[in-house]
Amino acid sequence: MPISASVDAWRHTHVFDEGNPLAERNTRGALVLTSVMMAAEIAGGWTFNSMALLADGWHMSSHALALGLSVLAYGAARRFARDKRFAFGTWKIEVLGGYTSAICLVGVAGLMLYQSIERLVAPTPIHYDQAIAIAGVGLLVNLVCAWLLKDGHTHHHDHGHRHEHEDHAHPHHDLNLRAAYVHVLSDAATSMLAMLALFGGKRWGANWLDPVMGMVGAALIIIWAYGLLHDTGRVLLDAEMDAPVVAEIPEVIGTSPVKAEITDLHVWRVGKGKYACILSLAVQEEATPDDFRKLLGIHTELVHVTVEVNQHRERQKIMPL
């Protein structure tokens, strides 16, 4: 039998993430809607002199860019999925898209804050009726986009005991999709704040509400951007050794009939709720890496496991005469 045939059992794919075709299609649709509404809000904001509406329009322009990045990230991850240059697959291209989107959110929040302060110091008259109408349409478009991008699937694995890992239970386990969702959600919040400011200004003559709501919207966006930067940054930097599955690996090794001590352990994410693991063990009895790999098979989220077994024997103590 050829050697290549006898080792096929140890070969495995490096495509760890199946992608998200539905999310990619919905993100593309949200991009078209957002781009059209972006142009309308920017034009309306300048024409009717509404800072809240103009801020919403510029904010939406960043979302159009971010949604475009999300679409490109999905496409690139799919295109290079079997490219051997990517040692652990291309899922992190999607995560990188989410991280870049979060940076865009911070930039837009800064622009909104600057323009709002400027308008608060030097107020100008606002055409309320026209601005309210455009903001209302913008809110409707944002809600439609949010519905398209909402990912409500949760994943729970039951391996004899229930695992509810953070990424499994999170409704937005697709970080690229979550980034797009946060963009349109923040846009919806900005549109709502703009409408409240415009209604208040029209009813009570409180023109200061318009820039103040712009500042509130900027603060809200920064908070959401921070959460997204935190989650995507952890994945990109492989800073997830505090994930629940890491603590569960020693528990599984402890059930082995062969006493083993973990001397080295590395775990990192390679897909949505999927991890790679490098494990080094010291044993005193005869054992093979397959013995421990089979034990770890209880955790289906571990999709790429490398086990090193080092056998050692304690030196026999020689008592002095």
CSV table of C-alpha atoms in Angstrom, one decimal, residues 95-304:
chain,number,residue,atom,x,y,z
A,95,VAL,CA,-12.7,39.8,11.6
A,96,LEU,CA,-10.2,42.3,10.1
A,97,GLY,CA,-13.2,43.8,8.2
A,98,GLY,CA,-15.1,44.1,11.5
A,99,TYR,CA,-12.1,45.8,13.2
A,100,THR,CA,-11.7,48.3,10.3
A,101,SER,CA,-15.4,49.1,10.5
A,102,ALA,CA,-15.0,49.8,14.2
A,103,ILE,CA,-12.2,52.3,13.5
A,104,CYS,CA,-14.5,54.0,10.9
A,105,LEU,CA,-17.1,54.3,13.7
A,106,VAL,CA,-14.6,56.1,16.0
A,107,GLY,CA,-13.7,58.5,13.1
A,108,VAL,CA,-17.3,59.4,12.4
A,109,ALA,CA,-18.1,59.9,16.1
A,110,GLY,CA,-15.2,62.3,16.3
A,111,LEU,CA,-16.4,64.2,13.2
A,112,MET,CA,-20.0,64.3,14.6
A,113,LEU,CA,-18.7,65.7,17.9
A,114,TYR,CA,-16.6,68.4,16.3
A,115,GLN,CA,-19.4,69.6,14.0
A,116,SER,CA,-22.0,69.5,16.9
A,117,ILE,CA,-19.8,71.6,19.1
A,118,GLU,CA,-19.2,74.0,16.2
A,119,ARG,CA,-23.0,74.3,15.6
A,120,LEU,CA,-23.6,74.8,19.3
A,121,VAL,CA,-21.2,77.7,19.5
A,122,ALA,CA,-22.5,79.3,16.3
A,123,PRO,CA,-26.2,78.2,15.8
A,124,THR,CA,-27.9,78.8,12.4
A,125,PRO,CA,-31.6,78.6,11.5
A,126,ILE,CA,-33.1,75.1,10.7
A,127,HIS,CA,-35.9,74.1,8.2
A,128,TYR,CA,-37.6,71.7,10.6
A,129,ASP,CA,-40.4,70.2,8.5
A,130,GLN,CA,-38.1,69.1,5.6
A,131,ALA,CA,-35.4,67.9,8.0
A,132,ILE,CA,-37.8,65.8,10.0
A,133,ALA,CA,-39.2,64.2,6.9
A,134,ILE,CA,-35.8,63.2,5.7
A,135,ALA,CA,-34.7,61.9,9.1
A,136,GLY,CA,-37.9,59.8,9.3
A,137,VAL,CA,-37.1,58.2,5.9
A,138,GLY,CA,-33.5,57.6,7.1
A,139,LEU,CA,-34.8,55.9,10.3
A,140,LEU,CA,-37.0,53.6,8.2
A,141,VAL,CA,-34.1,52.6,5.9
A,142,ASN,CA,-31.9,51.9,8.9
A,143,LEU,CA,-34.5,49.7,10.5
A,144,VAL,CA,-34.9,47.7,7.3
A,145,CYS,CA,-31.1,47.3,7.1
A,146,ALA,CA,-30.9,46.3,10.7
A,147,TRP,CA,-33.6,43.6,10.1
A,148,LEU,CA,-31.6,42.3,7.1
A,149,LEU,CA,-28.4,42.1,9.1
A,150,LYS,CA,-29.8,40.8,12.4
A,151,ASP,CA,-28.2,37.4,13.1
A,152,GLY,CA,-30.2,35.7,15.9
A,153,HIS,CA,-28.7,32.2,15.7
A,154,THR,CA,-27.3,30.8,19.0
A,155,HIS,CA,-25.1,27.8,19.2
A,156,HIS,CA,-25.1,25.4,22.2
A,157,HIS,CA,-23.1,22.2,22.2
A,158,ASP,CA,-24.0,19.4,24.5
A,159,HIS,CA,-21.1,17.0,25.1
A,160,GLY,CA,-22.5,15.2,28.2
A,161,HIS,CA,-22.3,18.6,29.9
A,162,ARG,CA,-23.6,21.9,28.6
A,163,HIS,CA,-21.1,24.4,27.1
A,164,GLU,CA,-22.3,28.0,26.7
A,165,HIS,CA,-19.3,29.7,25.4
A,166,GLU,CA,-19.3,33.4,24.9
A,167,ASP,CA,-19.2,33.3,21.2
A,168,HIS,CA,-21.7,30.4,21.0
A,169,ALA,CA,-24.3,32.2,23.0
A,170,HIS,CA,-23.7,35.7,21.5
A,171,PRO,CA,-26.4,36.6,18.9
A,172,HIS,CA,-23.7,38.1,16.7
A,173,HIS,CA,-21.1,35.4,16.6
A,174,ASP,CA,-20.2,36.5,13.0
A,175,LEU,CA,-18.0,39.5,13.9
A,176,ASN,CA,-18.0,40.8,10.4
A,177,LEU,CA,-21.8,40.7,10.3
A,178,ARG,CA,-21.9,42.2,13.8
A,179,ALA,CA,-19.8,45.1,12.7
A,180,ALA,CA,-22.2,45.8,9.8
A,181,TYR,CA,-25.2,45.4,12.2
A,182,VAL,CA,-23.7,47.9,14.7
A,183,HIS,CA,-23.1,50.4,12.0
A,184,VAL,CA,-26.8,50.4,10.8
A,185,LEU,CA,-28.0,50.2,14.4
A,186,SER,CA,-26.0,53.3,15.4
A,187,ASP,CA,-27.3,55.0,12.3
A,188,ALA,CA,-30.9,54.2,13.4
A,189,ALA,CA,-30.1,55.6,16.8
A,190,THR,CA,-28.6,58.8,15.3
A,191,SER,CA,-31.7,59.2,13.1
A,192,MET,CA,-34.0,58.8,16.1
A,193,LEU,CA,-32.0,61.3,18.1
A,194,ALA,CA,-32.1,63.7,15.1
A,195,MET,CA,-35.9,63.5,14.9
A,196,LEU,CA,-36.2,64.1,18.7
A,197,ALA,CA,-34.0,67.2,18.4
A,198,LEU,CA,-35.9,68.5,15.4
A,199,PHE,CA,-39.3,68.0,17.0
A,200,GLY,CA,-38.0,69.7,20.2
A,201,GLY,CA,-36.6,72.6,18.3
A,202,LYS,CA,-39.8,73.1,16.3
A,203,ARG,CA,-42.1,72.8,19.3
A,204,TRP,CA,-40.2,74.8,21.9
A,205,GLY,CA,-37.7,76.7,19.8
A,206,ALA,CA,-34.8,74.8,21.5
A,207,ASN,CA,-32.3,75.0,18.6
A,208,TRP,CA,-29.6,73.8,20.9
A,209,LEU,CA,-31.2,70.4,21.0
A,210,ASP,CA,-30.0,69.7,17.5
A,211,PRO,CA,-26.2,69.9,18.2
A,212,VAL,CA,-26.6,68.4,21.7
A,213,MET,CA,-28.3,65.3,20.2
A,214,GLY,CA,-25.4,65.1,17.7
A,215,MET,CA,-23.0,64.9,20.7
A,216,VAL,CA,-25.1,62.3,22.4
A,217,GLY,CA,-25.1,60.2,19.2
A,218,ALA,CA,-21.3,60.5,19.0
A,219,ALA,CA,-20.9,59.3,22.6
A,220,LEU,CA,-23.2,56.3,21.9
A,221,ILE,CA,-21.3,55.4,18.7
A,222,ILE,CA,-18.0,55.5,20.6
A,223,ILE,CA,-19.3,53.1,23.2
A,224,TRP,CA,-20.5,50.6,20.5
A,225,ALA,CA,-17.2,51.0,18.6
A,226,TYR,CA,-15.2,50.2,21.7
A,227,GLY,CA,-17.0,47.0,22.2
A,228,LEU,CA,-16.5,46.0,18.6
A,229,LEU,CA,-12.8,46.9,18.8
A,230,HIS,CA,-12.3,44.9,21.9
A,231,ASP,CA,-13.9,41.7,20.5
A,232,THR,CA,-12.3,41.8,17.1
A,233,GLY,CA,-8.9,42.9,18.6
A,234,ARG,CA,-8.9,39.9,20.9
A,235,VAL,CA,-9.4,37.5,18.0
A,236,LEU,CA,-6.8,39.2,15.7
A,237,LEU,CA,-4.2,39.2,18.6
A,238,ASP,CA,-5.0,35.6,19.6
A,239,ALA,CA,-5.7,36.9,23.1
A,240,GLU,CA,-8.3,34.3,24.0
A,241,MET,CA,-6.5,32.0,26.5
A,242,ASP,CA,-9.3,32.9,28.9
A,243,ALA,CA,-11.9,31.3,26.7
A,244,PRO,CA,-14.0,28.6,28.5
A,245,VAL,CA,-12.7,25.8,26.3
A,246,VAL,CA,-9.1,26.5,27.5
A,247,ALA,CA,-10.1,25.7,31.1
A,248,GLU,CA,-11.9,22.6,30.0
A,249,ILE,CA,-8.9,21.0,28.3
A,250,PRO,CA,-7.1,20.2,31.5
A,251,GLU,CA,-10.3,18.7,32.8
A,252,VAL,CA,-10.5,16.3,29.9
A,253,ILE,CA,-6.8,15.4,30.1
A,254,GLY,CA,-7.3,14.6,33.8
A,255,THR,CA,-9.8,11.9,32.8
A,256,SER,CA,-7.1,10.0,30.9
A,257,PRO,CA,-6.2,6.5,32.3
A,258,VAL,CA,-2.6,7.6,31.6
A,259,LYS,CA,-1.4,10.2,34.1
A,260,ALA,CA,-0.3,13.3,32.1
A,261,GLU,CA,0.9,16.8,32.9
A,262,ILE,CA,0.3,19.7,30.6
A,263,THR,CA,3.6,21.4,29.9
A,264,ASP,CA,2.5,23.7,27.1
A,265,LEU,CA,-0.9,24.8,25.8
A,266,HIS,CA,-1.9,27.2,23.1
A,267,VAL,CA,-5.5,27.8,22.0
A,268,TRP,CA,-6.8,30.4,19.4
A,269,ARG,CA,-9.9,30.9,17.3
A,270,VAL,CA,-9.8,29.9,13.6
A,271,GLY,CA,-13.6,30.3,12.8
A,272,LYS,CA,-16.9,31.2,14.4
A,273,GLY,CA,-16.9,29.2,17.6
A,274,LYS,CA,-14.0,27.0,16.3
A,275,TYR,CA,-10.5,26.7,17.9
A,276,ALA,CA,-7.1,25.4,17.1
A,277,CYS,CA,-5.1,23.8,19.9
A,278,ILE,CA,-1.4,22.9,20.4
A,279,LEU,CA,-0.9,20.7,23.5
A,280,SER,CA,2.3,19.3,25.0
A,281,LEU,CA,2.2,16.6,27.6
A,282,ALA,CA,4.6,14.8,29.9
A,283,VAL,CA,3.7,11.2,30.8
A,284,GLN,CA,5.5,8.4,32.6
A,285,GLU,CA,3.7,5.5,30.9
A,286,GLU,CA,3.4,4.5,27.3
A,287,ALA,CA,1.0,6.7,25.4
A,288,THR,CA,0.4,8.1,22.0
A,289,PRO,CA,-0.9,11.5,20.9
A,290,ASP,CA,-4.0,9.8,19.4
A,291,ASP,CA,-4.9,8.7,22.9
A,292,PHE,CA,-5.3,12.3,24.1
A,293,ARG,CA,-6.7,13.6,20.8
A,294,LYS,CA,-9.6,11.1,21.1
A,295,LEU,CA,-10.3,12.4,24.6
A,296,LEU,CA,-10.4,16.0,23.3
A,297,GLY,CA,-12.8,15.0,20.6
A,298,ILE,CA,-15.6,15.6,23.1
A,299,HIS,CA,-15.1,19.3,22.4
A,300,THR,CA,-16.3,19.6,18.8
A,301,GLU,CA,-15.2,23.3,18.8
A,302,LEU,CA,-11.6,22.1,18.7
A,303,VAL,CA,-11.2,21.6,15.0
A,304,HIS,CA,-7.4,21.5,14.7
